[in-house]
Amino acid sequence: MSLHVAVATRAFRRYSTYRAATLAGIFTNSVFGVIYSYAYLALWAANPDAGGYDAVDAVTFVWLGQALLMTVALFGGGSTEDLAERIRTGDVAIDLYRPVGLIGWYLASDLGRAAYHLLSRGLAPLAVGLLLFDLTLPVSPLHALAFVVSLPLAVTLSFTVRFLVACSAFWLLDSSGLRVLSLGFALFFSGMTLPLVLFPGWLGTVAEAMPFAGFLQVPADLWLGRHEGVDILARLGFQVGWIVVLLAACALVLRAATRKVVLQGG
Amino acid sequence: MAEIQAEDSLSARGHVGMYAAIAGLWVRAAWVYRTSFVTLVVANGLITGLDAVAIWIMFSQLDLLGGFALHEVALLYGASSLGLGIADTLIGSVERIGEYIRTGRLDQMLTKPLPLLLQVCADQFTLRRLGRITQAAVVFAWAAAYVDWTPARVGVAVVMVVSGGAIFFGLFVTFSCIQFLTKDATEFANAFTYGGATLTQYPLTIFPREVMRSLTFVVPVAFVNWYPCLYLLGRDDPFGLPGWLQLCSPVAAVAMVGVALLTWRAGVRRYTSTGS
Amino acid sequence: MTRPVHHPLIDVRDLARTFVRRRRIGRLRRTTDTVKAVHDLSFTIDAGEMVGYIGPNGAGKSTTIKMLTGILVPTSGALTVAGLEPQRDRVELARRIGVVFGQRTTLWWDLPLRDSFDLLQKIYRTGPARHRENLGRFVELLDLQDLLDTPVRQLSLGQRMRGDIVAALLHDPEILFLDEPTIGLDVISKGRLREFLRALNAERATTLVLTTHDLQDIEALCDRVIVIDHGTAVYDGSLTGLHQRGGSTRTLVVDLVDEAPPIDVPGATTRRVEGPRQWLAFPADASAAPVVAAVAAAYDVADLSIQEPAIEDVIRELYSTPPAPPG
């Protein structure tokens, strides 16, 4: 456990050295936040309770999205990028023989990164949003707590998906196509492009059931107070459920990969 | 000045040919990895396709966005996305200028008898964005079916696509030049390039008047699609600006490209006089 | 009538290049340092010369090469290459010089060598006949015939370096700048490359300026060596002269069959003894043959090898002897 804390701390420090990059990123997040805010304001002006949100909810959703964009690594990146590189170069063989679990190691590193991104590229755009627009805060301490709990779950969930994509490099000569695809799906089905509550009919049903919903839509709905009582637990359970399934998939894929590396020497 | 004269000794047509020759070699190189090339084109097309789906979903909730109907917003979206796709295909590598400085590739290019910008733009040329261009063209074509075409409107449409590409070209080059100053703040440029592309997917009427003003007079992305599309749709300017602005895209394009070339020259001068 | 004036091909006068480096002190404050990368540098190189430009890391070698090739503007001083001002006339100069940066290829990684060469013909607008002739000749000299259709990524480092050199020469440059051309190459590749460069110079009188860490490159190729240290030329002359000036030594490593007291032969001094192995120093400009013969005549020798002085050692020794003005 203390090893994983050390790994996470190191990742946190590593990202915190790029100060100019962080500032530029905050600026860009804010610009996109403003653009989407006006788009949503126009949408909700035309249809004041679209998807069950009001205009303030919608704009809050935009800024939560900008705050979580880097934290949840919706654009990819994070520790899984290092893993993909190590698979490409073959260095991963060393990792596979370490006594420490590979998944735990990279997950710890990704959580450390996410913590830094939350504190810098999460909080700063949110503050900008609060200054420029009318946003809603969590309706009760319970909802705030639920949101806070859902964040590491969202990061872990996104990690498992990115981990699986990175592992495809064990078999594919070039996994960039798959990476672009998973990135696009993450952006679209997390609610980043448009809140999932607006998706009509079966598309909405499918979108809400996919793991990507746990990246942004679930934490945002907890913040917005769209759920009460047991429903809150059910939403967190949704994230946990997918994490369990996908972590199991990661473990299976890793075992197959290890066998392949051992048999073929990479 | 002498450098410009020397470069002029190669005609504009010669430059295009040279660009095509370099780009062609990169395409052939990419074709070595066919499967991954095709996957990337398809993936890119799908991803940008989801953007269009998002607009369609928006309109499942309403009839008019900022006073514009779905087919009108689709026209705006298609035109902006086409411009971005074309510029991104032609000069995608300019965004990597910082990497070229770091790896010494820029130094190698400086020892070749071609304009540096031409070499940078043609380097690692990829047709990967074909997916985006195709997707944008499909949306544009669908929206165009609603336009009441006249010869003048056809002319404006053609000029719009070319100017749109040129304006995005200018934005990419101008803001990539930041990398001559700092290696860390590259994301700053995205706010203007991709930010501009995102913003122009919507009718400008949904933004405050100041946004329209700055996109007309400061960073002229409004000329990528907004003004010419108003002309194609036969609409009066919702902000009450004069109608002739709707024909000014080429002016904005020339100005933007001019700014880009000046910035580029200043950036290269800085590089050759600091070595970093 | 005016008398024809002798114009050197490369003319460097009082060249200086300073860099401003920003440095963080404490949390927020910054300070700037001015670093003199090159200063008071003057030399001329005539057409057809083969010149080695050597010095320790960070001495200003690549800064000079960058100024000569038009990549970097001098801070002060005068500089002409082939009658042109490198940075101002960059494109024109690029047609008349060839540049090879060791370790960094300009070839298309995934495509056959031939494709890269064909593109260069277009870029330099070399006439088709001239291109064909040059390609044929260089490919023959460098033994690349069978590799023309091989993708570059499948070539060995030595083969790729030969490819890069052909690429830099197809447009008939008057001057070839080589930055560490033999770095990382095996002995055979190095030898082949040196042989080719000598042939090139003999056949076409191409002027050669090369930076290197390998004194054997200089020995094999250059009649003249310019040593740069701390940003300025500290020596300009023949390699023999450099050895004499610095009093630098080569080392003969002798493995005797049995342990023995320090070897005593004329023309060499024993520096170190370790079991049956002994290290003998002799002047770098003297022939090794008499020393070897003397040792072999007097002792039972199991093995022999000669170590060349490292550039760093030669330069260090240059400083330990009383300074004399370069040139």
Short mmCIF file of C-alpha atoms in Angstrom, two decimals, chain B:
data_model
loop_
_atom_site.label_atom_id
_atom_site.label_comp_id
_atom_site.label_asym_id
_atom_site.label_seq_id
_atom_site.Cartn_x
_atom_site.Cartn_y
_atom_site.Cartn_z
CA MET B 1 14.82 40.35 -48.07
CA ALA B 2 17.37 38.54 -50.17
CA GLU B 3 16.04 35.25 -48.89
CA ILE B 4 12.58 36.11 -50.15
CA GLN B 5 13.96 37.05 -53.53
CA ALA B 6 15.91 33.84 -53.75
CA GLU B 7 12.82 31.88 -52.81
CA ASP B 8 10.84 33.73 -55.44
CA SER B 9 13.18 32.35 -58.05
CA LEU B 10 11.18 29.19 -57.62
CA SER B 11 7.76 30.05 -59.02
CA ALA B 12 4.55 29.60 -57.07
CA ARG B 13 3.77 26.64 -59.30
CA GLY B 14 7.16 25.21 -58.55
CA HIS B 15 6.39 25.50 -54.86
CA VAL B 16 3.12 23.67 -55.21
CA GLY B 17 4.85 20.95 -57.19
CA MET B 18 7.57 20.64 -54.59
CA TYR B 19 4.99 20.44 -51.81
CA ALA B 20 3.12 17.76 -53.73
CA ALA B 21 6.30 15.77 -54.32
CA ILE B 22 7.21 15.75 -50.62
CA ALA B 23 3.64 15.09 -49.52
CA GLY B 24 3.34 12.27 -52.05
CA LEU B 25 6.34 10.52 -50.58
CA TRP B 26 4.82 10.70 -47.11
CA VAL B 27 1.57 9.25 -48.40
CA ARG B 28 3.49 6.37 -49.92
CA ALA B 29 5.35 5.89 -46.66
CA ALA B 30 2.04 5.75 -44.76
CA TRP B 31 0.72 3.23 -47.26
CA VAL B 32 3.38 0.78 -46.05
CA TYR B 33 1.18 0.36 -42.98
CA ARG B 34 -2.10 0.02 -44.86
CA THR B 35 -4.24 -1.50 -42.11
CA SER B 36 -3.38 1.11 -39.56
CA PHE B 37 -3.79 3.90 -42.13
CA VAL B 38 -7.28 2.73 -43.11
CA THR B 39 -8.28 2.21 -39.46
CA LEU B 40 -7.18 5.74 -38.65
CA VAL B 41 -9.10 7.28 -41.55
CA VAL B 42 -12.25 5.40 -40.56
CA ALA B 43 -11.79 6.17 -36.86
CA ASN B 44 -11.32 9.85 -37.59
CA GLY B 45 -14.38 9.92 -39.80
CA LEU B 46 -16.45 8.22 -37.11
CA ILE B 47 -15.25 10.56 -34.39
CA THR B 48 -16.04 13.71 -36.30
CA GLY B 49 -19.29 12.06 -37.37
CA LEU B 50 -20.28 11.97 -33.69
CA ASP B 51 -19.94 15.78 -33.65
CA ALA B 52 -22.61 15.97 -36.32
CA VAL B 53 -24.77 13.51 -34.40
CA ALA B 54 -24.52 15.83 -31.38
CA ILE B 55 -25.97 18.68 -33.43
CA TRP B 56 -28.76 16.43 -34.62
CA ILE B 57 -29.49 15.46 -30.98
CA MET B 58 -29.61 19.14 -30.02
CA PHE B 59 -32.27 19.69 -32.64
CA SER B 60 -34.30 16.77 -31.31
CA GLN B 61 -34.88 19.11 -28.34
CA LEU B 62 -35.76 22.29 -30.25
CA ASP B 63 -36.64 23.76 -33.64
CA LEU B 64 -34.47 26.83 -33.81
CA LEU B 65 -31.05 27.40 -32.25
CA GLY B 66 -30.35 31.12 -31.97
CA GLY B 67 -32.96 31.60 -34.68
CA PHE B 68 -31.43 29.05 -37.06
CA ALA B 69 -32.95 25.78 -38.24
CA LEU B 70 -31.15 22.42 -38.36
CA HIS B 71 -30.28 22.63 -42.06
CA GLU B 72 -28.87 26.11 -41.55
CA VAL B 73 -26.72 25.07 -38.59
CA ALA B 74 -25.63 22.02 -40.61
CA LEU B 75 -24.48 24.37 -43.37
CA LEU B 76 -22.45 26.37 -40.84
CA TYR B 77 -21.05 23.20 -39.31
CA GLY B 78 -20.18 21.64 -42.67
CA ALA B 79 -18.45 24.75 -43.95
CA SER B 80 -16.40 25.28 -40.79
CA SER B 81 -15.45 21.62 -40.54
CA LEU B 82 -14.43 21.56 -44.23
CA GLY B 83 -12.19 24.58 -43.75
CA LEU B 84 -10.60 23.07 -40.66
CA GLY B 85 -10.17 19.69 -42.34
CA ILE B 86 -8.51 21.17 -45.41
CA ALA B 87 -6.14 23.37 -43.40
CA ASP B 88 -5.34 20.55 -41.02
CA THR B 89 -4.53 18.21 -43.88
CA LEU B 90 -2.35 20.70 -45.73
CA ILE B 91 -0.36 21.99 -42.78
CA GLY B 92 -0.96 19.59 -39.91
CA SER B 93 2.73 19.39 -39.04
CA VAL B 94 3.14 23.05 -38.25
CA GLU B 95 1.72 22.25 -34.82
CA ARG B 96 4.79 20.10 -34.22
CA ILE B 97 7.29 22.88 -34.72
CA GLY B 98 8.43 22.67 -31.09
CA GLU B 99 9.26 19.00 -31.55
CA TYR B 100 11.16 19.80 -34.74
CA ILE B 101 13.26 22.34 -32.86
CA ARG B 102 13.98 19.85 -30.08
CA THR B 103 14.98 17.00 -32.36
CA GLY B 104 17.08 19.11 -34.73
CA ARG B 105 14.82 18.37 -37.68
CA LEU B 106 14.29 22.09 -38.19
CA ASP B 107 18.06 22.53 -38.57
CA GLN B 108 18.09 19.86 -41.26
CA MET B 109 15.32 21.66 -43.10
CA LEU B 110 17.25 24.90 -42.93
CA THR B 111 19.98 23.28 -44.99
CA LYS B 112 17.59 22.47 -47.84
CA PRO B 113 16.99 24.96 -50.67
CA LEU B 114 13.27 25.33 -50.04
CA PRO B 115 11.22 27.77 -47.98
CA LEU B 116 11.11 26.51 -44.42
CA LEU B 117 7.35 26.85 -44.06
CA LEU B 118 6.79 24.72 -47.15
CA GLN B 119 9.01 22.00 -45.74
CA VAL B 120 7.41 22.08 -42.31
CA CYS B 121 3.88 21.93 -43.73
CA ALA B 122 4.66 19.09 -46.13
CA ASP B 123 6.56 17.09 -43.53
CA GLN B 124 4.74 13.99 -42.30
CA PHE B 125 1.86 14.86 -44.59
CA THR B 126 -1.01 12.53 -43.85
CA LEU B 127 -4.35 11.85 -45.43
CA ARG B 128 -5.68 10.72 -42.08
CA ARG B 129 -8.00 13.74 -41.96
CA LEU B 130 -9.74 12.54 -45.10
CA GLY B 131 -12.28 11.05 -42.71
CA ARG B 132 -13.11 14.49 -41.33
CA ILE B 133 -13.23 16.12 -44.76
CA THR B 134 -15.52 13.40 -46.12
CA GLN B 135 -17.81 13.65 -43.13
CA ALA B 136 -17.91 17.45 -43.36
CA ALA B 137 -18.60 17.25 -47.08
CA VAL B 138 -21.52 14.91 -46.51
CA VAL B 139 -23.10 17.22 -43.94
CA PHE B 140 -22.44 20.22 -46.16
CA ALA B 141 -23.98 18.50 -49.17
CA TRP B 142 -27.08 17.57 -47.17
CA ALA B 143 -27.47 21.15 -45.94
CA ALA B 144 -26.76 22.50 -49.42
CA ALA B 145 -29.89 20.76 -50.70
CA TYR B 146 -31.88 23.41 -48.78
CA VAL B 147 -30.00 26.32 -50.32
CA ASP B 148 -31.68 28.19 -53.14
CA TRP B 149 -28.69 28.06 -55.49
CA THR B 150 -27.82 30.87 -57.90
CA PRO B 151 -24.56 31.25 -59.85
CA ALA B 152 -23.46 33.95 -57.39
CA ARG B 153 -24.14 31.68 -54.44
CA VAL B 154 -22.17 28.84 -56.02
CA GLY B 155 -19.27 31.28 -56.44
CA VAL B 156 -19.53 32.43 -52.83
CA ALA B 157 -19.67 28.81 -51.63
CA VAL B 158 -16.48 27.90 -53.48
CA VAL B 159 -14.72 31.03 -52.26
CA MET B 160 -15.97 30.29 -48.74
CA VAL B 161 -14.38 26.84 -48.61
CA VAL B 162 -11.07 28.10 -49.98
CA SER B 163 -11.04 31.15 -47.70
CA GLY B 164 -12.08 29.02 -44.73
CA GLY B 165 -9.12 26.74 -45.33
CA ALA B 166 -6.84 29.77 -45.67
CA ILE B 167 -8.10 31.39 -42.46
CA PHE B 168 -7.54 28.21 -40.46
CA PHE B 169 -4.15 27.87 -42.16
CA GLY B 170 -3.33 31.35 -40.88
CA LEU B 171 -4.54 30.55 -37.37
CA PHE B 172 -2.57 27.32 -37.18
CA VAL B 173 0.64 28.93 -38.38
CA THR B 174 0.28 32.09 -36.29
CA PHE B 175 -0.41 30.32 -33.04
CA SER B 176 2.10 27.56 -33.66
CA CYS B 177 4.74 30.28 -33.67
CA ILE B 178 4.25 30.50 -29.90
CA GLN B 179 6.41 27.41 -29.84
CA PHE B 180 9.36 29.49 -30.99
CA LEU B 181 9.03 31.29 -27.66
CA THR B 182 8.09 28.56 -25.25
CA LYS B 183 8.00 24.80 -25.49
CA ASP B 184 5.41 24.29 -22.78
CA ALA B 185 2.43 26.45 -23.66
CA THR B 186 1.42 24.74 -26.90
CA GLU B 187 -2.09 24.10 -25.66
CA PHE B 188 -2.69 27.86 -25.61
CA ALA B 189 -2.94 27.71 -29.41
CA ASN B 190 -5.76 25.17 -29.26
CA ALA B 191 -8.05 27.77 -27.70
CA PHE B 192 -7.83 29.75 -30.94
CA THR B 193 -7.61 27.05 -33.58
CA TYR B 194 -9.89 24.28 -32.34
CA GLY B 195 -11.76 26.80 -30.19
CA GLY B 196 -12.49 28.80 -33.34
CA ALA B 197 -13.62 25.66 -35.14
CA THR B 198 -15.96 24.69 -32.30
CA LEU B 199 -17.38 28.17 -31.98
CA THR B 200 -18.18 28.52 -35.67
CA GLN B 201 -20.26 25.33 -35.58
CA TYR B 202 -22.98 27.42 -33.97
CA PRO B 203 -24.80 30.52 -35.23
CA LEU B 204 -23.04 33.55 -33.79
CA THR B 205 -26.44 34.84 -32.58
CA ILE B 206 -26.16 32.61 -29.52
CA PHE B 207 -23.09 34.54 -28.32
CA PRO B 208 -22.88 38.06 -26.92
CA ARG B 209 -22.35 40.83 -29.43
CA GLU B 210 -18.70 41.22 -28.30
CA VAL B 211 -17.92 37.68 -29.45
CA MET B 212 -19.27 38.46 -32.92
CA ARG B 213 -17.23 41.68 -32.99
CA SER B 214 -13.96 40.06 -32.02
CA LEU B 215 -14.51 37.18 -34.43
CA THR B 216 -15.08 39.71 -37.19
CA PHE B 217 -12.38 42.24 -36.47
CA VAL B 218 -9.75 40.53 -34.29
CA VAL B 219 -9.55 36.80 -35.01
CA PRO B 220 -11.58 36.67 -38.24
CA VAL B 221 -13.06 33.17 -37.95
CA ALA B 222 -16.53 34.58 -38.55
CA PHE B 223 -15.50 34.78 -42.22
CA VAL B 224 -14.84 31.03 -42.33
CA ASN B 225 -18.55 30.30 -42.50
CA TRP B 226 -20.83 32.79 -40.73
CA TYR B 227 -20.86 35.68 -43.20
CA PRO B 228 -20.76 33.65 -46.44
CA CYS B 229 -23.42 31.28 -45.10
CA LEU B 230 -25.70 34.24 -44.36
CA TYR B 231 -25.30 35.08 -48.04
CA LEU B 232 -26.02 31.51 -49.17
CA LEU B 233 -29.11 31.42 -46.98
CA GLY B 234 -30.24 34.84 -48.15
CA ARG B 235 -30.47 36.11 -44.59
CA ASP B 236 -29.96 39.64 -43.34
CA ASP B 237 -27.22 40.04 -40.78
CA PRO B 238 -28.88 39.36 -37.39
CA PHE B 239 -26.60 41.96 -35.80
CA GLY B 240 -27.55 44.55 -38.42
CA LEU B 241 -24.10 44.68 -40.01
CA PRO B 242 -23.90 45.65 -43.70
CA GLY B 243 -24.50 42.94 -46.28
CA TRP B 244 -21.22 43.43 -48.10
CA LEU B 245 -19.38 41.87 -45.15
CA GLN B 246 -20.88 38.60 -46.35
CA LEU B 247 -18.61 38.77 -49.40
CA CYS B 248 -15.45 39.67 -47.50
CA SER B 249 -14.13 36.19 -46.72
CA PRO B 250 -11.26 36.42 -49.23
CA VAL B 251 -10.16 39.72 -47.68
CA ALA B 252 -10.13 38.17 -44.23
CA ALA B 253 -8.27 35.15 -45.63
CA VAL B 254 -5.58 37.28 -47.24
CA ALA B 255 -5.18 39.33 -44.07
CA MET B 256 -4.97 36.24 -41.87
CA VAL B 257 -2.45 34.53 -44.13
CA GLY B 258 -0.43 37.77 -44.24
CA VAL B 259 -0.34 37.94 -40.45
CA ALA B 260 0.64 34.29 -40.34
CA LEU B 261 3.53 34.72 -42.76
CA LEU B 262 4.82 37.77 -40.87
CA THR B 263 4.58 35.93 -37.56
CA TRP B 264 6.29 32.94 -39.06
CA ARG B 265 9.12 35.04 -40.40
CA ALA B 266 9.57 36.69 -37.00
CA GLY B 267 9.56 33.25 -35.36
CA VAL B 268 12.17 31.86 -37.72
CA ARG B 269 14.28 34.97 -37.31
CA ARG B 270 14.13 34.53 -33.57
CA TYR B 271 15.12 30.90 -33.94
CA THR B 272 18.08 31.59 -36.20
CA SER B 273 19.28 34.33 -33.92
CA THR B 274 18.93 32.49 -30.62
CA GLY B 275 19.32 28.89 -31.65
CA SER B 276 16.53 27.85 -29.35
#
